């Protein structure tokens, strides 16, 4: 029986790109709500102290562990040595926290955080450029793993690796571990099941982000940005959107995936109260994981 753990990202409570989509709660209250919802892990966010002497007792109080966290990488245009310096503090902190990985998001040229830049203006590179980038990200990932804290590459809307075809090229030209995000891949028009079939051996971390298909279908990608889509409610938790997570989780189980399933759904916490959303997402995940034969552990 494959085993898995259930976590959540703090973006349900506080959005690091859109502060207006944030609930005015403390880290302690955020962790308390996650624990009440039955979750045992949380990825890091802006209100997390990067020091286990300070954070450890808060986590212990709620029975929560660090199950990942975002790093804004700049390797597409940057230098590996510079990126090693940029990630060093987070690397050391995640090792001390016993986290499974650092979530690597490529933000060079990305328009994901630019409210005024339409989705259609995302960066696009050629296959030779992707091959060169793949070599850099592979070398960086190898170094991170050797230093004791692997990265998992997050394909992301409005970034250089957004579409299924772009992900296929990155996987072809690199050896970097993959974070599979069902919501981002569906938003990009990709086939989640084909991605799992093609790249399951590389998947080391999973974000269970659901989408509201009607919102995505209504977007004008020539004029609306990724952040516009978030504000409109493009994302939600499993069980509240359009994706078939029972089939997605079964496909991952069939390919032998074990590890974290992290609820990560940025949306308006006033319209979608984080505790209610966490309870709903966790209940749906537990249901589909039971159906897929997973043993959920702490």
Coordinates of C-alpha atoms in Angstrom, one line a residue:
X1 CA 0.0 0.0 0.0
X2 CA 1.5 3.3 -1.0
X3 CA 1.8 6.0 1.7
X4 CA 1.2 9.7 1.5
X5 CA 0.9 12.8 3.6
X6 CA -1.6 15.7 3.4
X7 CA -0.5 19.3 3.6
X8 CA -1.5 22.8 2.6
X9 CA 0.1 26.0 1.4
X10 CA -0.4 29.2 3.4
X11 CA -1.5 31.0 0.2
X12 CA -5.1 30.2 1.2
X13 CA -4.6 32.6 4.1
X14 CA -2.1 35.1 2.8
X15 CA -1.2 35.7 -0.9
X16 CA 2.4 36.8 -1.3
X17 CA 1.7 38.3 -4.7
X18 CA -1.7 39.9 -3.9
X19 CA -1.8 41.2 -0.4
X20 CA -5.4 42.2 -0.9
X21 CA -6.2 38.5 -1.1
X22 CA -5.0 37.9 2.4
X23 CA -6.7 37.0 5.7
X24 CA -5.5 39.0 8.7
X25 CA -4.5 36.0 10.8
X26 CA -1.3 35.2 12.5
X27 CA 1.0 32.3 11.6
X28 CA -0.1 30.6 14.9
X29 CA -3.8 30.9 13.9
X30 CA -3.1 29.7 10.3
X31 CA -1.4 26.6 11.7
X32 CA -4.2 26.0 14.2
X33 CA -6.8 26.1 11.4
X34 CA -4.7 23.7 9.2
X35 CA -4.4 21.3 12.1
X36 CA -8.2 21.6 12.8
X37 CA -8.8 20.6 9.2
X38 CA -6.7 17.4 9.7
X39 CA -3.6 18.5 7.8
X40 CA -0.1 17.7 9.1
X41 CA 2.1 19.8 6.8
X42 CA 2.4 23.3 5.6
X43 CA 4.6 24.9 3.0
X44 CA 6.2 28.2 4.0
X45 CA 5.1 31.7 3.3
X46 CA 5.9 35.3 4.1
X47 CA 4.9 35.1 7.8
X48 CA 7.2 32.1 8.5
X49 CA 10.4 32.9 10.4
X50 CA 13.4 31.4 8.7
X51 CA 14.7 30.0 11.9
X52 CA 13.7 26.7 13.5
X53 CA 14.6 27.9 17.0
X54 CA 11.7 30.3 16.6
X55 CA 9.4 28.3 14.2
X56 CA 9.9 24.8 15.7
X57 CA 7.9 25.4 18.9
X58 CA 5.1 26.9 16.9
X59 CA 4.9 24.0 14.5
X60 CA 5.2 21.5 17.4
X61 CA 2.3 23.2 19.2
X62 CA 0.0 22.3 16.2
X63 CA 1.5 19.0 15.1
X64 CA 2.5 20.5 11.8
X65 CA 5.8 20.0 9.8
X66 CA 7.3 22.0 6.9
X67 CA 6.3 20.2 3.7
X68 CA 8.0 22.5 1.2
X69 CA 8.1 26.1 0.2
X70 CA 8.7 28.4 -2.8
X71 CA 12.0 29.7 -4.1
X72 CA 11.9 32.3 -6.9
X73 CA 14.6 31.1 -9.1
X74 CA 16.4 33.2 -11.8
X75 CA 18.5 30.5 -13.5
X76 CA 17.0 31.2 -17.0
X77 CA 19.1 34.3 -17.3
X78 CA 21.3 34.0 -14.2
X79 CA 24.4 32.3 -12.9
X80 CA 24.4 29.0 -11.0
X81 CA 26.8 30.4 -8.3
X82 CA 24.6 33.4 -7.8
X83 CA 21.6 31.1 -7.3
X84 CA 23.5 29.0 -4.8
X85 CA 24.1 32.2 -2.8
X86 CA 20.4 33.2 -3.1
X87 CA 19.1 29.9 -2.0
X88 CA 21.6 29.3 0.8
X89 CA 19.5 30.6 3.7
X90 CA 16.4 28.7 2.7
X91 CA 18.4 25.6 2.0
X92 CA 19.9 25.6 5.5
X93 CA 16.5 26.3 7.0
X94 CA 14.7 23.6 5.1
X95 CA 17.3 21.0 6.1
X96 CA 16.9 22.0 9.8
X97 CA 13.1 21.7 9.3
X98 CA 13.3 18.3 7.7
X99 CA 11.4 19.4 4.7
X100 CA 11.0 17.1 1.7
X101 CA 12.1 19.6 -0.9
X102 CA 12.3 23.3 -2.0
X103 CA 9.7 24.2 -4.6
X104 CA 11.7 25.8 -7.5
X105 CA 9.7 28.3 -9.5
X106 CA 11.4 30.0 -12.4
X107 CA 10.6 33.7 -12.2
X108 CA 13.1 35.1 -14.8
X109 CA 11.0 36.7 -17.6
X110 CA 7.8 35.3 -15.9
X111 CA 4.8 37.6 -15.9
X112 CA 3.0 35.7 -13.2
X113 CA 3.4 38.5 -10.7
X114 CA 2.6 41.3 -13.1
X115 CA -1.0 42.5 -12.7
X116 CA -0.9 44.5 -15.9
X117 CA 0.7 41.9 -18.2
X118 CA -1.6 39.6 -20.1
X119 CA -1.2 35.8 -20.0
X120 CA -0.6 35.9 -23.8
X121 CA 2.7 37.7 -23.2
X122 CA 4.3 34.9 -21.2
X123 CA 7.9 34.2 -22.1
X124 CA 8.6 31.6 -24.9
X125 CA 12.0 30.1 -25.7
X126 CA 13.3 27.9 -28.5
X127 CA 14.2 24.2 -28.0
X128 CA 18.0 25.1 -28.1
X129 CA 17.4 27.7 -25.4
X130 CA 15.4 25.1 -23.4
X131 CA 18.2 22.6 -23.8
X132 CA 20.7 25.2 -22.4
X133 CA 18.4 26.0 -19.6
X134 CA 17.8 22.3 -18.9
X135 CA 21.6 21.8 -18.4
X136 CA 21.7 24.7 -15.9
X137 CA 18.7 23.6 -13.9
X138 CA 20.0 20.0 -13.8
X139 CA 23.4 21.1 -12.5
X140 CA 21.7 23.3 -9.9
X141 CA 19.3 20.5 -8.9
X142 CA 22.2 18.1 -8.6
X143 CA 24.1 20.6 -6.3
X144 CA 21.0 21.1 -4.1
X145 CA 20.5 17.4 -3.7
X146 CA 24.2 16.8 -2.9
X147 CA 23.9 19.6 -0.3
X148 CA 21.1 17.7 1.4
X149 CA 17.9 19.5 0.2
X150 CA 16.5 18.6 -3.3
X151 CA 14.4 20.9 -5.4
X152 CA 11.2 20.1 -7.2
X153 CA 10.5 22.1 -10.4
X154 CA 7.1 23.8 -10.5
X155 CA 5.7 24.3 -14.0
X156 CA 3.6 27.5 -13.7
X157 CA 1.2 29.7 -15.5
X158 CA 2.8 32.8 -17.1
X159 CA 6.3 31.4 -16.7
X160 CA 8.8 29.9 -19.2
X161 CA 7.6 26.4 -18.5
X162 CA 3.8 26.6 -18.6
X163 CA 2.4 24.3 -21.2
X164 CA 2.5 20.5 -21.5
X165 CA 4.8 20.9 -24.6
X166 CA 7.2 23.2 -22.6
X167 CA 7.2 20.8 -19.7
X168 CA 8.0 17.9 -22.1
X169 CA 10.9 19.8 -23.5
X170 CA 12.3 20.6 -20.0
X171 CA 12.0 17.0 -19.0
X172 CA 13.7 15.9 -22.3
X173 CA 16.6 18.3 -21.7
X174 CA 17.1 18.0 -17.9
X175 CA 17.2 15.7 -15.0
X176 CA 15.5 18.0 -12.5
X177 CA 12.8 16.5 -10.2
X178 CA 9.3 17.6 -11.0
X179 CA 6.5 19.1 -8.9
X180 CA 3.2 18.1 -10.6
X181 CA 0.5 20.7 -10.2
X182 CA -2.8 19.5 -11.7
X183 CA -4.4 23.0 -11.6
X184 CA -1.6 24.8 -13.4
X185 CA -1.4 22.1 -16.1
X186 CA -5.2 22.1 -16.6
X187 CA -5.2 26.0 -16.8
X188 CA -2.4 25.7 -19.4
X189 CA -4.6 23.4 -21.5
X190 CA -2.5 20.3 -20.8
X191 CA -3.6 16.7 -20.2
X192 CA -2.8 15.8 -16.6
X193 CA -3.0 12.1 -17.3
X194 CA -0.6 12.2 -20.2
X195 CA 1.8 14.3 -18.0
X196 CA 1.6 11.6 -15.3
X197 CA 2.1 8.8 -17.8
X198 CA 5.1 10.6 -19.4
X199 CA 6.9 12.0 -16.4
X200 CA 5.8 10.0 -13.3
X201 CA 9.4 8.8 -12.7
X202 CA 10.4 12.4 -12.1
X203 CA 7.4 13.5 -9.9
X204 CA 8.6 14.0 -6.3
X205 CA 6.0 16.5 -5.0
X206 CA 2.4 17.1 -5.8
X207 CA 0.2 20.3 -5.6
X208 CA -3.5 19.4 -5.6
X209 CA -4.9 22.7 -7.0
X210 CA -8.3 22.5 -8.5
X211 CA -9.7 24.9 -11.2
X212 CA -13.0 26.5 -11.9
X213 CA -13.3 25.7 -15.6
X214 CA -16.0 28.3 -16.3
X215 CA -13.8 31.1 -15.0
X216 CA -10.8 29.9 -17.0
X217 CA -12.9 29.6 -20.2
X218 CA -14.2 33.2 -19.7
X219 CA -10.7 34.7 -19.6
X220 CA -9.4 36.9 -22.4
X221 CA -5.7 35.9 -22.3
X222 CA -4.8 38.8 -24.6
X223 CA -5.8 41.3 -22.0
X224 CA -6.1 39.6 -18.7
X225 CA -3.2 38.6 -16.5
X226 CA -2.5 35.5 -14.3
X227 CA -3.3 37.7 -11.2
X228 CA -6.6 38.8 -12.8
X229 CA -7.5 35.1 -13.2
X230 CA -6.7 34.4 -9.5
X231 CA -8.8 37.4 -8.4
X232 CA -11.7 36.1 -10.6
X233 CA -11.5 32.7 -8.8
X234 CA -9.7 30.5 -11.4
X235 CA -8.4 28.2 -8.6
X236 CA -9.9 26.4 -5.6
X237 CA -9.4 23.3 -3.5
X238 CA -10.1 19.7 -4.5
X239 CA -13.8 18.9 -4.3
X240 CA -14.8 22.5 -5.1
X241 CA -13.8 22.7 -8.8
X242 CA -13.8 21.0 -12.1
X243 CA -11.0 18.4 -12.0
X244 CA -11.5 14.7 -11.3
X245 CA -9.1 14.2 -8.4
X246 CA -10.2 10.7 -7.9
X247 CA -8.9 9.8 -11.3
X248 CA -5.8 12.0 -10.9
X249 CA -4.8 10.5 -7.6
X250 CA -5.5 7.0 -8.8
X251 CA -3.2 7.6 -11.8
X252 CA -0.4 8.8 -9.4
X253 CA -1.0 5.7 -7.2
X254 CA -0.8 3.4 -10.2
X255 CA 2.6 4.9 -11.1
X256 CA 3.9 4.4 -7.5
X257 CA 3.9 8.0 -6.3
X258 CA 4.5 8.4 -2.6
X259 CA 5.0 11.6 -0.7
X260 CA 3.1 14.8 -0.1
X261 CA -0.1 15.9 -1.6
X262 CA -0.3 19.7 -0.9
X263 CA -3.5 21.7 -1.2
X264 CA -2.5 25.0 -2.8
X265 CA -5.3 27.2 -4.0
X266 CA -4.9 30.9 -4.1
X267 CA -8.3 32.7 -3.9
X268 CA -10.1 35.4 -1.9
X269 CA -10.2 34.3 1.7
X270 CA -13.2 36.5 2.4
X271 CA -15.3 34.8 -0.3
X272 CA -13.7 31.4 0.4
X273 CA -12.9 31.2 4.2
X274 CA -9.5 29.3 4.5
X275 CA -10.6 26.9 7.3
X276 CA -13.8 25.9 5.4
X277 CA -11.7 25.4 2.2
X278 CA -9.0 23.4 4.1
X279 CA -11.7 21.1 5.6
X280 CA -13.4 20.6 2.2
X281 CA -10.1 20.0 0.3
X282 CA -8.8 17.6 3.0
X283 CA -12.0 15.6 3.0
X284 CA -12.0 15.2 -0.7
X285 CA -8.3 14.3 -0.8
X286 CA -8.8 11.7 1.9
X287 CA -11.8 10.3 0.1
X288 CA -10.0 9.9 -3.2
X289 CA -6.8 8.6 -1.6
X290 CA -8.7 5.9 0.2
X291 CA -10.2 5.0 -3.1
X292 CA -6.8 4.9 -4.7
X293 CA -5.4 2.6 -1.9
X294 CA -3.1 5.2 -0.2
X295 CA -2.3 4.9 3.5
X296 CA -2.4 8.5 4.8
X297 CA 0.3 9.0 7.4
X298 CA 1.3 12.0 9.6

